[in-house]
PDB file of C-alpha atoms in Angstrom:
ATOM      1  CA  MET A   1       0.000   0.000   0.000  1.00  0.00           C
ATOM      2  CA  LEU A   2       1.343   3.401  -0.927  1.00  0.00           C
ATOM      3  CA  ARG A   3       1.322   6.173   1.620  1.00  0.00           C
ATOM      4  CA  GLN A   4       2.058   9.877   1.408  1.00  0.00           C
ATOM      5  CA  ARG A   5       1.890  12.559   4.086  1.00  0.00           C
ATOM      6  CA  ARG A   6      -0.259  15.622   3.654  1.00  0.00           C
ATOM      7  CA  GLN A   7       1.694  18.847   3.308  1.00  0.00           C
ATOM      8  CA  GLY A   8       1.409  21.572   5.939  1.00  0.00           C
ATOM      9  CA  TRP A   9       1.653  21.895   9.671  1.00  0.00           C
ATOM     10  CA  GLN A  10      -1.054  19.331  10.234  1.00  0.00           C
ATOM     11  CA  THR A  11      -0.121  15.903   8.826  1.00  0.00           C
ATOM     12  CA  ARG A  12      -2.159  12.813   8.277  1.00  0.00           C
ATOM     13  CA  THR A  13      -1.828   9.675   6.210  1.00  0.00           C
ATOM     14  CA  VAL A  14      -3.801   8.938   3.072  1.00  0.00           C
ATOM     15  CA  SER A  15      -3.666   5.549   1.411  1.00  0.00           C
ATOM     16  CA  LEU A  16      -3.606   4.690  -2.244  1.00  0.00           C
ATOM     17  CA  ARG A  17      -5.423   1.660  -3.607  1.00  0.00           C
ATOM     18  CA  THR A  18      -4.760  -0.067  -6.919  1.00  0.00           C
ATOM     19  CA  LEU A  19      -7.135  -1.930  -9.201  1.00  0.00           C
ATOM     20  CA  CYS A  20      -6.933  -3.418 -12.663  1.00  0.00           C
ATOM     21  CA  LEU A  21      -9.431  -4.380 -15.307  1.00  0.00           C
ATOM     22  CA  ILE A  22      -9.642  -8.061 -16.189  1.00  0.00           C
ATOM     23  CA  ALA A  23     -10.505  -9.018 -19.761  1.00  0.00           C
ATOM     24  CA  ALA A  24     -12.851 -11.916 -20.303  1.00  0.00           C
ATOM     25  CA  VAL A  25     -11.990 -14.430 -23.025  1.00  0.00           C
ATOM     26  CA  VAL A  26     -14.914 -16.699 -23.837  1.00  0.00           C
ATOM     27  CA  LEU A  27     -13.571 -18.511 -26.894  1.00  0.00           C
ATOM     28  CA  PRO A  28     -11.478 -21.478 -25.671  1.00  0.00           C
ATOM     29  CA  ALA A  29      -7.738 -21.626 -26.210  1.00  0.00           C
ATOM     30  CA  CYS A  30      -4.481 -20.587 -24.617  1.00  0.00           C
ATOM     31  CA  ALA A  31      -3.743 -17.125 -23.241  1.00  0.00           C
ATOM     32  CA  PRO A  32      -1.742 -14.665 -25.386  1.00  0.00           C
ATOM     33  CA  ALA A  33       1.948 -15.484 -25.459  1.00  0.00           C
ATOM     34  CA  GLN A  34       4.434 -13.082 -23.952  1.00  0.00           C
ATOM     35  CA  GLY A  35       7.537 -11.844 -25.659  1.00  0.00           C
ATOM     36  CA  GLY A  36       8.134  -9.774 -28.775  1.00  0.00           C
ATOM     37  CA  SER A  37      10.746  -8.018 -30.803  1.00  0.00           C
ATOM     38  CA  GLY A  38      11.459  -5.802 -27.803  1.00  0.00           C
ATOM     39  CA  SER A  39      12.241  -2.576 -29.670  1.00  0.00           C
ATOM     40  CA  ALA A  40      14.117  -0.452 -27.158  1.00  0.00           C
ATOM     41  CA  PRO A  41      12.439   2.872 -26.329  1.00  0.00           C
ATOM     42  CA  ALA A  42      14.394   6.098 -26.045  1.00  0.00           C
ATOM     43  CA  PRO A  43      16.292   6.377 -22.730  1.00  0.00           C
ATOM     44  CA  LEU A  44      14.097   7.656 -19.913  1.00  0.00           C
ATOM     45  CA  GLU A  45      15.076  11.252 -19.256  1.00  0.00           C
ATOM     46  CA  PRO A  46      15.122  12.123 -15.542  1.00  0.00           C
ATOM     47  CA  LEU A  47      12.802  14.835 -14.273  1.00  0.00           C
ATOM     48  CA  ALA A  48      14.678  17.847 -12.904  1.00  0.00           C
ATOM     49  CA  GLY A  49      11.918  18.669 -10.443  1.00  0.00           C
ATOM     50  CA  PRO A  50       8.133  18.880 -10.175  1.00  0.00           C
ATOM     51  CA  VAL A  51       6.542  18.977 -13.632  1.00  0.00           C
ATOM     52  CA  GLY A  52       3.110  19.684 -15.053  1.00  0.00           C
ATOM     53  CA  LEU A  53       0.553  17.241 -16.396  1.00  0.00           C
ATOM     54  CA  GLU A  54       1.866  16.908 -19.943  1.00  0.00           C
ATOM     55  CA  GLU A  55       5.449  16.138 -18.956  1.00  0.00           C
ATOM     56  CA  ALA A  56       4.257  13.810 -16.190  1.00  0.00           C
ATOM     57  CA  ARG A  57       2.215  11.829 -18.715  1.00  0.00           C
ATOM     58  CA  ARG A  58       5.259  11.459 -20.948  1.00  0.00           C
ATOM     59  CA  TYR A  59       7.275  10.265 -17.982  1.00  0.00           C
ATOM     60  CA  VAL A  60       4.718   7.587 -17.082  1.00  0.00           C
ATOM     61  CA  LEU A  61       4.724   6.465 -20.720  1.00  0.00           C
ATOM     62  CA  GLY A  62       8.494   6.155 -20.450  1.00  0.00           C
ATOM     63  CA  LEU A  63       8.224   4.147 -17.229  1.00  0.00           C
ATOM     64  CA  VAL A  64       5.778   1.735 -18.837  1.00  0.00           C
ATOM     65  CA  ASN A  65       7.983   1.329 -21.906  1.00  0.00           C
ATOM     66  CA  ARG A  66      11.040   0.763 -19.727  1.00  0.00           C
ATOM     67  CA  ASP A  67       9.219  -2.075 -17.971  1.00  0.00           C
ATOM     68  CA  ARG A  68       7.985  -3.509 -21.266  1.00  0.00           C
ATOM     69  CA  ALA A  69      11.497  -3.360 -22.766  1.00  0.00           C
ATOM     70  CA  GLU A  70      12.908  -5.241 -19.786  1.00  0.00           C
ATOM     71  CA  ALA A  71      10.373  -7.990 -20.562  1.00  0.00           C
ATOM     72  CA  GLY A  72      11.357  -8.021 -24.246  1.00  0.00           C
ATOM     73  CA  LEU A  73       8.168  -6.309 -25.425  1.00  0.00           C
ATOM     74  CA  ASP A  74       7.589  -3.551 -27.956  1.00  0.00           C
ATOM     75  CA  PRO A  75       6.795  -0.048 -26.650  1.00  0.00           C
ATOM     76  CA  VAL A  76       3.354   1.520 -26.518  1.00  0.00           C
ATOM     77  CA  THR A  77       2.710   4.981 -27.959  1.00  0.00           C
ATOM     78  CA  ARG A  78       0.664   7.851 -26.590  1.00  0.00           C
ATOM     79  CA  ASP A  79      -3.086   7.712 -27.234  1.00  0.00           C
ATOM     80  CA  GLU A  80      -4.899  11.009 -26.678  1.00  0.00           C
ATOM     81  CA  THR A  81      -8.368   9.468 -26.985  1.00  0.00           C
ATOM     82  CA  ALA A  82      -7.626   6.982 -24.217  1.00  0.00           C
ATOM     83  CA  GLU A  83      -6.012   9.830 -22.305  1.00  0.00           C
ATOM     84  CA  ARG A  84      -9.305  11.753 -22.257  1.00  0.00           C
ATOM     85  CA  ALA A  85     -11.133   8.708 -20.925  1.00  0.00           C
ATOM     86  CA  GLY A  86      -8.488   8.124 -18.265  1.00  0.00           C
ATOM     87  CA  GLN A  87      -8.424  11.753 -17.186  1.00  0.00           C
ATOM     88  CA  ARG A  88     -12.193  11.794 -16.752  1.00  0.00           C
ATOM     89  CA  HIS A  89     -11.989   8.787 -14.458  1.00  0.00           C
ATOM     90  CA  VAL A  90      -8.958   9.786 -12.406  1.00  0.00           C
ATOM     91  CA  GLU A  91     -10.501  13.188 -11.638  1.00  0.00           C
ATOM     92  CA  ASP A  92     -13.705  11.464 -10.518  1.00  0.00           C
ATOM     93  CA  MET A  93     -11.716   9.207  -8.174  1.00  0.00           C
ATOM     94  CA  VAL A  94      -9.739  12.117  -6.699  1.00  0.00           C
ATOM     95  CA  LYS A  95     -12.839  14.233  -6.066  1.00  0.00           C
ATOM     96  CA  HIS A  96     -14.761  11.432  -4.343  1.00  0.00           C
ATOM     97  CA  GLY A  97     -12.034   9.393  -2.630  1.00  0.00           C
ATOM     98  CA  PHE A  98     -12.446   6.002  -4.261  1.00  0.00           C
ATOM     99  CA  THR A  99     -10.682   3.494  -6.478  1.00  0.00           C
ATOM    100  CA  ALA A 100     -12.738   1.409  -8.884  1.00  0.00           C
ATOM    101  CA  HIS A 101     -13.313   0.821 -12.586  1.00  0.00           C
ATOM    102  CA  TRP A 102     -16.869   2.044 -12.269  1.00  0.00           C
ATOM    103  CA  GLY A 103     -17.338   5.815 -11.939  1.00  0.00           C
ATOM    104  CA  THR A 104     -19.690   7.677  -9.622  1.00  0.00           C
ATOM    105  CA  ASP A 105     -21.931   8.103 -12.684  1.00  0.00           C
ATOM    106  CA  GLY A 106     -21.946   4.325 -13.150  1.00  0.00           C
ATOM    107  CA  SER A 107     -19.673   4.426 -16.195  1.00  0.00           C
ATOM    108  CA  VAL A 108     -17.262   1.584 -17.031  1.00  0.00           C
ATOM    109  CA  PRO A 109     -13.888   1.747 -18.849  1.00  0.00           C
ATOM    110  CA  GLU A 110     -15.104   0.770 -22.318  1.00  0.00           C
ATOM    111  CA  GLN A 111     -17.990   3.230 -22.016  1.00  0.00           C
ATOM    112  CA  ARG A 112     -15.720   6.135 -21.072  1.00  0.00           C
ATOM    113  CA  TYR A 113     -13.354   5.201 -23.910  1.00  0.00           C
ATOM    114  CA  THR A 114     -16.235   4.996 -26.397  1.00  0.00           C
ATOM    115  CA  GLU A 115     -17.630   8.341 -25.254  1.00  0.00           C
ATOM    116  CA  ALA A 116     -14.174   9.872 -25.705  1.00  0.00           C
ATOM    117  CA  GLY A 117     -14.213   8.687 -29.341  1.00  0.00           C
ATOM    118  CA  GLY A 118     -12.405   5.348 -28.983  1.00  0.00           C
ATOM    119  CA  VAL A 119     -13.167   2.399 -31.262  1.00  0.00           C
ATOM    120  CA  HIS A 120     -10.571  -0.197 -30.212  1.00  0.00           C
ATOM    121  CA  PHE A 121     -10.112  -2.334 -27.082  1.00  0.00           C
ATOM    122  CA  VAL A 122      -9.191  -0.821 -23.719  1.00  0.00           C
ATOM    123  CA  GLN A 123      -7.911  -2.301 -20.456  1.00  0.00           C
ATOM    124  CA  GLU A 124      -7.420  -0.099 -17.413  1.00  0.00           C
ATOM    125  CA  ASN A 125      -5.118   0.124 -14.397  1.00  0.00           C
ATOM    126  CA  ALA A 126      -6.216   2.489 -11.617  1.00  0.00           C
ATOM    127  CA  ALA A 127      -4.703   3.751  -8.364  1.00  0.00           C
ATOM    128  CA  CYS A 128      -6.247   6.295  -5.998  1.00  0.00           C
ATOM    129  CA  PHE A 129      -7.678   6.851  -2.503  1.00  0.00           C
ATOM    130  CA  PHE A 130     -10.322   4.664  -0.874  1.00  0.00           C
ATOM    131  CA  ASP A 131     -11.404   6.699   2.139  1.00  0.00           C
ATOM    132  CA  GLY A 132     -14.548   8.245   0.630  1.00  0.00           C
ATOM    133  CA  THR A 133     -13.337  11.761   1.444  1.00  0.00           C
ATOM    134  CA  VAL A 134     -14.648  14.536  -0.796  1.00  0.00           C
ATOM    135  CA  ARG A 135     -11.762  16.662  -2.042  1.00  0.00           C
ATOM    136  CA  THR A 136     -11.227  19.638  -4.314  1.00  0.00           C
ATOM    137  CA  LEU A 137      -9.361  18.896  -7.521  1.00  0.00           C
ATOM    138  CA  GLU A 138      -6.023  20.702  -7.869  1.00  0.00           C
ATOM    139  CA  PRO A 139      -6.419  22.753 -11.092  1.00  0.00           C
ATOM    140  CA  ASN A 140      -2.692  22.937 -11.853  1.00  0.00           C
ATOM    141  CA  PRO A 141      -1.065  19.880 -10.286  1.00  0.00           C
ATOM    142  CA  THR A 142       2.633  19.143 -10.420  1.00  0.00           C
ATOM    143  CA  PHE A 143       4.252  15.736 -10.130  1.00  0.00           C
ATOM    144  CA  THR A 144       7.678  14.444  -9.152  1.00  0.00           C
ATOM    145  CA  ALA A 145       9.494  11.476 -10.623  1.00  0.00           C
ATOM    146  CA  ALA A 146       9.431   9.729  -7.255  1.00  0.00           C
ATOM    147  CA  GLU A 147       5.642   9.997  -6.991  1.00  0.00           C
ATOM    148  CA  LEU A 148       5.077   8.569 -10.455  1.00  0.00           C
ATOM    149  CA  GLU A 149       7.711   5.857 -10.052  1.00  0.00           C
ATOM    150  CA  GLN A 150       6.113   4.778  -6.770  1.00  0.00           C
ATOM    151  CA  ILE A 151       2.813   3.918  -8.472  1.00  0.00           C
ATOM    152  CA  GLU A 152       4.424   2.229 -11.489  1.00  0.00           C
ATOM    153  CA  SER A 153       6.671   0.253  -9.153  1.00  0.00           C
ATOM    154  CA  ALA A 154       3.658  -0.947  -7.157  1.00  0.00           C
ATOM    155  CA  PHE A 155       2.048  -2.116 -10.401  1.00  0.00           C
ATOM    156  CA  ILE A 156       5.022  -3.868 -11.941  1.00  0.00           C
ATOM    157  CA  HIS A 157       6.274  -5.561  -8.755  1.00  0.00           C
ATOM    158  CA  GLU A 158       3.016  -7.348  -7.997  1.00  0.00           C
ATOM    159  CA  THR A 159       3.375 -11.091  -7.483  1.00  0.00           C
ATOM    160  CA  PRO A 160       1.120 -13.857  -8.811  1.00  0.00           C
ATOM    161  CA  PRO A 161      -1.695 -14.547  -8.470  1.00  0.00           C
ATOM    162  CA  ASN A 162      -2.472 -10.943  -7.501  1.00  0.00           C
ATOM    163  CA  ASP A 163      -0.598  -9.343 -10.374  1.00  0.00           C
ATOM    164  CA  GLY A 164      -3.299  -7.998 -12.678  1.00  0.00           C
ATOM    165  CA  HIS A 165      -1.635  -4.588 -13.121  1.00  0.00           C
ATOM    166  CA  ARG A 166       1.679  -6.181 -13.981  1.00  0.00           C
ATOM    167  CA  LYS A 167       0.036  -8.474 -16.532  1.00  0.00           C
ATOM    168  CA  ASN A 168      -1.742  -5.516 -18.067  1.00  0.00           C
ATOM    169  CA  ILE A 169       1.484  -3.523 -18.435  1.00  0.00           C
ATOM    170  CA  LEU A 170       3.181  -6.567 -19.962  1.00  0.00           C
ATOM    171  CA  LYS A 171       0.423  -7.673 -22.328  1.00  0.00           C
ATOM    172  CA  LYS A 172       2.215  -8.286 -25.609  1.00  0.00           C
ATOM    173  CA  TRP A 173      -0.443  -6.893 -27.923  1.00  0.00           C
ATOM    174  CA  HIS A 174      -1.002  -3.527 -26.255  1.00  0.00           C
ATOM    175  CA  ASN A 175       0.323  -0.838 -28.587  1.00  0.00           C
ATOM    176  CA  HIS A 176      -1.100   2.452 -27.238  1.00  0.00           C
ATOM    177  CA  LEU A 177      -1.488   4.046 -23.806  1.00  0.00           C
ATOM    178  CA  GLY A 178      -3.433   6.944 -22.363  1.00  0.00           C
ATOM    179  CA  VAL A 179      -2.379   8.211 -18.924  1.00  0.00           C
ATOM    180  CA  GLY A 180      -4.676  10.063 -16.518  1.00  0.00           C
ATOM    181  CA  LEU A 181      -3.150  11.948 -13.583  1.00  0.00           C
ATOM    182  CA  ALA A 182      -4.672  14.187 -10.914  1.00  0.00           C
ATOM    183  CA  LYS A 183      -4.156  15.448  -7.368  1.00  0.00           C
ATOM    184  CA  PRO A 184      -6.439  16.991  -4.749  1.00  0.00           C
ATOM    185  CA  VAL A 185      -5.747  20.380  -3.226  1.00  0.00           C
ATOM    186  CA  GLY A 186      -3.524  20.060  -0.153  1.00  0.00           C
ATOM    187  CA  VAL A 187      -2.623  16.383  -0.580  1.00  0.00           C
ATOM    188  CA  ASP A 188       0.680  15.760  -2.321  1.00  0.00           C
ATOM    189  CA  GLN A 189      -0.279  12.319  -3.608  1.00  0.00           C
ATOM    190  CA  PRO A 190      -1.167  11.712  -7.264  1.00  0.00           C
ATOM    191  CA  CYS A 191      -3.792   9.313  -8.507  1.00  0.00           C
ATOM    192  CA  MET A 192      -3.280   7.532 -11.815  1.00  0.00           C
ATOM    193  CA  THR A 193      -5.108   5.670 -14.546  1.00  0.00           C
ATOM    194  CA  GLN A 194      -3.415   3.743 -17.336  1.00  0.00           C
ATOM    195  CA  GLU A 195      -5.638   3.034 -20.349  1.00  0.00           C
ATOM    196  CA  PHE A 196      -3.976   0.374 -22.511  1.00  0.00           C
ATOM    197  CA  ILE A 197      -5.242   0.100 -26.085  1.00  0.00           C
ATOM    198  CA  ASP A 198      -5.058  -2.709 -28.650  1.00  0.00           C
ATOM    199  CA  GLU A 199      -5.354  -0.902 -31.989  1.00  0.00           C
ATOM    200  CA  TYR A 200      -5.577  -3.423 -34.819  1.00  0.00           C
ATOM    201  CA  GLY A 201      -8.284  -2.299 -37.178  1.00  0.00           C
ATOM    202  CA  GLU A 202     -10.599   0.277 -38.695  1.00  0.00           C
ATOM    203  CA  TYR A 203     -14.280   0.234 -37.785  1.00  0.00           C
ATOM    204  CA  GLU A 204     -17.375   1.918 -39.118  1.00  0.00           C
ATOM    205  CA  GLY A 205     -19.030   4.364 -36.775  1.00  0.00           C
ATOM    206  CA  LEU A 206     -21.724   3.335 -34.321  1.00  0.00           C
ATOM    207  CA  PRO A 207     -24.219   5.563 -32.496  1.00  0.00           C
ATOM    208  CA  GLN A 208     -23.528   6.237 -28.845  1.00  0.00           C
ATOM    209  CA  GLN A 209     -27.278   6.292 -28.207  1.00  0.00           C
ATOM    210  CA  ALA A 210     -30.025   4.280 -29.892  1.00  0.00           C
ATOM    211  CA  LYS A 211     -33.614   3.112 -29.491  1.00  0.00           C
ATOM    212  CA  LEU A 212     -34.494  -0.412 -28.468  1.00  0.00           C
ATOM    213  CA  GLY A 213     -34.772  -2.560 -31.592  1.00  0.00           C
ATOM    214  CA  GLN A 214     -32.825  -0.129 -33.783  1.00  0.00           C
ATOM    215  CA  LYS A 215     -30.783  -1.761 -36.549  1.00  0.00           C
ATOM    216  CA  ILE A 216     -27.063  -1.024 -36.777  1.00  0.00           C
ATOM    217  CA  THR A 217     -24.316  -2.214 -39.097  1.00  0.00           C
ATOM    218  CA  VAL A 218     -21.087  -3.408 -37.507  1.00  0.00           C
ATOM    219  CA  GLY A 219     -18.361  -3.254 -40.119  1.00  0.00           C
ATOM    220  CA  GLY A 220     -14.694  -2.635 -40.726  1.00  0.00           C
ATOM    221  CA  GLU A 221     -11.395  -4.382 -41.236  1.00  0.00           C
ATOM    222  CA  VAL A 222      -9.011  -6.069 -38.801  1.00  0.00           C
ATOM    223  CA  HIS A 223      -5.353  -5.339 -39.551  1.00  0.00           C
ATOM    224  CA  ALA A 224      -2.307  -7.599 -39.427  1.00  0.00           C
ATOM    225  CA  PRO A 225      -0.895  -9.160 -37.405  1.00  0.00           C
ATOM    226  CA  ALA A 226      -4.420  -9.836 -36.112  1.00  0.00           C
ATOM    227  CA  GLU A 227      -7.002 -11.655 -38.206  1.00  0.00           C
ATOM    228  CA  PHE A 228     -10.778 -11.296 -38.016  1.00  0.00           C
ATOM    229  CA  GLY A 229     -12.716 -13.772 -35.900  1.00  0.00           C
ATOM    230  CA  GLY A 230     -16.260 -12.637 -35.208  1.00  0.00           C
ATOM    231  CA  ILE A 231     -18.655 -10.070 -33.722  1.00  0.00           C
ATOM    232  CA  GLY A 232     -20.210 -10.117 -30.274  1.00  0.00           C
ATOM    233  CA  LEU A 233     -23.163  -8.386 -28.662  1.00  0.00           C
ATOM    234  CA  ALA A 234     -23.656  -8.086 -24.898  1.00  0.00           C
ATOM    235  CA  ARG A 235     -25.888  -6.087 -22.593  1.00  0.00           C
ATOM    236  CA  ILE A 236     -25.289  -4.639 -19.145  1.00  0.00           C
ATOM    237  CA  GLU A 237     -27.663  -2.549 -17.059  1.00  0.00           C
ATOM    238  CA  SER A 238     -28.043   1.161 -17.709  1.00  0.00           C
ATOM    239  CA  ALA A 239     -25.663   3.364 -15.736  1.00  0.00           C
ATOM    240  CA  LYS A 240     -26.797   4.639 -12.352  1.00  0.00           C
ATOM    241  CA  LYS A 241     -25.115   6.819  -9.769  1.00  0.00           C
ATOM    242  CA  LEU A 242     -22.880   4.957  -7.350  1.00  0.00           C
ATOM    243  CA  THR A 243     -21.541   6.046  -3.967  1.00  0.00           C
ATOM    244  CA  PRO A 244     -17.839   6.069  -3.085  1.00  0.00           C
ATOM    245  CA  ALA A 245     -18.595   3.631  -0.263  1.00  0.00           C
ATOM    246  CA  HIS A 246     -20.044   1.166  -2.759  1.00  0.00           C
ATOM    247  CA  LEU A 247     -17.253   1.724  -5.281  1.00  0.00           C
ATOM    248  CA  ASN A 248     -14.560   1.095  -2.679  1.00  0.00           C
ATOM    249  CA  GLN A 249     -16.040  -2.365  -2.090  1.00  0.00           C
ATOM    250  CA  THR A 250     -15.481  -3.370  -5.710  1.00  0.00           C
ATOM    251  CA  SER A 251     -12.377  -5.083  -6.986  1.00  0.00           C
ATOM    252  CA  SER A 252     -11.398  -6.038 -10.546  1.00  0.00           C
ATOM    253  CA  TYR A 253     -13.809  -5.396 -13.391  1.00  0.00           C
ATOM    254  CA  PRO A 254     -14.435  -8.318 -15.781  1.00  0.00           C
ATOM    255  CA  VAL A 255     -15.255  -7.281 -19.333  1.00  0.00           C
ATOM    256  CA  PRO A 256     -18.762  -8.651 -20.036  1.00  0.00           C
ATOM    257  CA  ASN A 257     -18.975 -11.779 -22.157  1.00  0.00           C
ATOM    258  CA  PRO A 258     -21.124 -11.506 -25.303  1.00  0.00           C
ATOM    259  CA  ASP A 259     -24.654 -12.876 -25.133  1.00  0.00           C
ATOM    260  CA  ASP A 260     -24.424 -13.638 -28.854  1.00  0.00           C
ATOM    261  CA  LEU A 261     -21.444 -14.333 -31.106  1.00  0.00           C
ATOM    262  CA  TYR A 262     -21.530 -14.139 -34.895  1.00  0.00           C
ATOM    263  CA  PHE A 263     -18.974 -15.786 -37.182  1.00  0.00           C
ATOM    264  CA  PRO A 264     -18.398 -16.008 -40.935  1.00  0.00           C
ATOM    265  CA  ALA A 265     -20.071 -18.716 -43.006  1.00  0.00           C
ATOM    266  CA  GLY A 266     -18.715 -22.178 -42.249  1.00  0.00           C
ATOM    267  CA  PHE A 267     -18.906 -21.708 -38.483  1.00  0.00           C
ATOM    268  CA  LYS A 268     -21.864 -22.402 -36.218  1.00  0.00           C
ATOM    269  CA  THR A 269     -23.433 -18.946 -35.936  1.00  0.00           C
ATOM    270  CA  PRO A 270     -26.868 -17.359 -35.456  1.00  0.00           C
ATOM    271  CA  ARG A 271     -26.255 -15.452 -38.683  1.00  0.00           C
ATOM    272  CA  PRO A 272     -23.095 -15.336 -40.801  1.00  0.00           C
ATOM    273  CA  VAL A 273     -20.876 -12.267 -40.900  1.00  0.00           C
ATOM    274  CA  LYS A 274     -20.359 -11.040 -44.457  1.00  0.00           C
ATOM    275  CA  LEU A 275     -16.744 -11.029 -45.628  1.00  0.00           C
ATOM    276  CA  ASP A 276     -15.399  -9.186 -48.673  1.00  0.00           C
ATOM    277  CA  GLY A 277     -11.667  -9.753 -48.640  1.00  0.00           C
ATOM    278  CA  LYS A 278     -10.671  -8.434 -45.221  1.00  0.00           C
ATOM    279  CA  ARG A 279     -13.783  -6.260 -44.875  1.00  0.00           C
ATOM    280  CA  PHE A 280     -16.508  -7.592 -42.588  1.00  0.00           C
ATOM    281  CA  SER A 281     -20.074  -6.440 -41.936  1.00  0.00           C
ATOM    282  CA  LEU A 282     -23.102  -7.589 -40.004  1.00  0.00           C
ATOM    283  CA  ASP A 283     -26.525  -6.027 -39.476  1.00  0.00           C
ATOM    284  CA  LEU A 284     -27.686  -6.272 -35.872  1.00  0.00           C
ATOM    285  CA  ASP A 285     -30.924  -5.411 -34.111  1.00  0.00           C
ATOM    286  CA  LEU A 286     -30.340  -3.793 -30.732  1.00  0.00           C
ATOM    287  CA  LYS A 287     -32.721  -5.924 -28.733  1.00  0.00           C
ATOM    288  CA  HIS A 288     -32.442  -8.144 -25.691  1.00  0.00           C
ATOM    289  CA  PRO A 289     -35.019  -9.912 -23.483  1.00  0.00           C
ATOM    290  CA  ALA A 290     -33.976  -7.615 -20.616  1.00  0.00           C
ATOM    291  CA  GLY A 291     -34.775  -4.515 -22.687  1.00  0.00           C
ATOM    292  CA  PRO A 292     -32.909  -1.200 -22.588  1.00  0.00           C
ATOM    293  CA  GLY A 293     -29.412  -0.937 -21.175  1.00  0.00           C
ATOM    294  CA  ARG A 294     -25.818  -0.481 -22.249  1.00  0.00           C
ATOM    295  CA  TYR A 295     -25.273  -2.656 -25.294  1.00  0.00           C
ATOM    296  CA  GLN A 296     -21.686  -3.673 -25.945  1.00  0.00           C
ATOM    297  CA  VAL A 297     -20.522  -4.357 -29.490  1.00  0.00           C
ATOM    298  CA  SER A 298     -17.271  -6.312 -29.743  1.00  0.00           C
ATOM    299  CA  VAL A 299     -15.064  -7.337 -32.640  1.00  0.00           C
ATOM    300  CA  TRP A 300     -12.969 -10.445 -32.115  1.00  0.00           C
ATOM    301  CA  GLY A 301      -9.658 -11.367 -33.689  1.00  0.00           C
ATOM    302  CA  ARG A 302      -6.773 -13.782 -33.339  1.00  0.00           C
ATOM    303  CA  TYR A 303      -3.065 -13.008 -33.083  1.00  0.00           C
ATOM    304  CA  PRO A 304      -0.224 -15.061 -34.600  1.00  0.00           C
ATOM    305  CA  GLY A 305       0.655 -18.096 -32.528  1.00  0.00           C
ATOM    306  CA  ASP A 306      -2.543 -17.906 -30.481  1.00  0.00           C
ATOM    307  CA  LYS A 307      -5.502 -20.243 -30.815  1.00  0.00           C
ATOM    308  CA  ALA A 308      -7.844 -17.997 -28.858  1.00  0.00           C
ATOM    309  CA  PHE A 309     -10.065 -15.333 -30.336  1.00  0.00           C
ATOM    310  CA  VAL A 310      -9.898 -12.183 -28.192  1.00  0.00           C
ATOM    311  CA  MET A 311     -11.561  -8.783 -28.321  1.00  0.00           C
ATOM    312  CA  VAL A 312      -9.851  -6.245 -30.564  1.00  0.00           C
ATOM    313  CA  SER A 313     -12.657  -3.676 -30.360  1.00  0.00           C
ATOM    314  CA  LEU A 314     -15.310  -2.966 -27.709  1.00  0.00           C
ATOM    315  CA  ARG A 315     -17.817  -0.117 -27.916  1.00  0.00           C
ATOM    316  CA  THR A 316     -20.913   0.733 -25.901  1.00  0.00           C
ATOM    317  CA  ILE A 317     -24.291   2.049 -27.023  1.00  0.00           C
ATOM    318  CA  ASP A 318     -26.827   3.532 -24.585  1.00  0.00           C
ATOM    319  CA  VAL A 319     -30.047   1.823 -25.710  1.00  0.00           C
ATOM    320  CA  ARG A 320     -33.294   3.347 -24.429  1.00  0.00           C
TER     321      ARG A 320
END
C-alpha cells in the first residue's frame, strides 16, 4: 500500500489503492503469449523537479515502456483518446475518494473510452484513494518522478496470483497508452489511470445512443498481425449513480462476455458475418429480453501463434 503525508503543519496519512481491469476471453484456447521483438524505447530522461501534467504523462509512458522493454516487449505509444477517458476517471476518483473501474456516474472503462471517441479495445489500471473523502481537484497539479515511479513500481512488482496490473502492463499486444493523472488540493499524492489500447483495425461508426430494436451495421477491417474472428453483442444494465462507499467495495472489473457471437459462413453462428476480402459487416438489431441498457458491441480477432479469439474492439451504445 502506498502512503504519502499531507503537506502543511497538520499531517495525516492517506492511502492509495490499486485496481486493474480483467478481460474476459470466452472462446477457448491458450492465453496470449508473452515476448516480442522488444524494440528499445528512447532512454528515460530524468525529471529535474516537479513537472506539469503533460510532462508527467510522458514520464509515465516512459516508465511503462522501460518495464515492457525489460520484458522483451515492444513499446506503446501515446493515445490522446484513451487519455481523455483516463483523465475523466482519475478526476472522478480524486474528487470522491475512491478506487474502482466504475465511476460515480456508473460508467465503465469501455464506455468512457467509447464516449471519448475510442473504437478499439481498452484495459485499465487504476490507483487512488479509498477513504470516501470529498476533495477539491487541484487545477494545476505538479508531479515528481518519485511519486510517479512509486505507483508504477507498485504495479510492476506485484506477485502472482495478484498481479493484474503487472500483466496488463506486460500484455504483448497492447500498442497504445493513455495516462490520466490528478491530485487533490492540499494532498501531495497523485492518482493515476493507465488506459492500454489494442489498436488493430478500422471500424465503421456506431451511435452512442439508440432506441431499443434499432438496426445497426457493424463493419470494418481487422489489420495484421491480427485476423478477423467474429462479432459479439452483450448487454449490461443502464448506468446509475454509485456512492464512493459502494465503489470502494469493488475489486477487478471483468469485461462482459457476449450474449451472442456471430462468425463467418462455415462456423456455427446465429447469422453469418459477411466477408469481402478483409472487410466484414453484419446487421444487428439492438434488442435483448432484458430490454434497454448499455449494449456492448465487440469485434474479435486472433493473433499469430494464439488459438484464442480475443476482443480487438469494444464499444458501448446507450439503448433506451
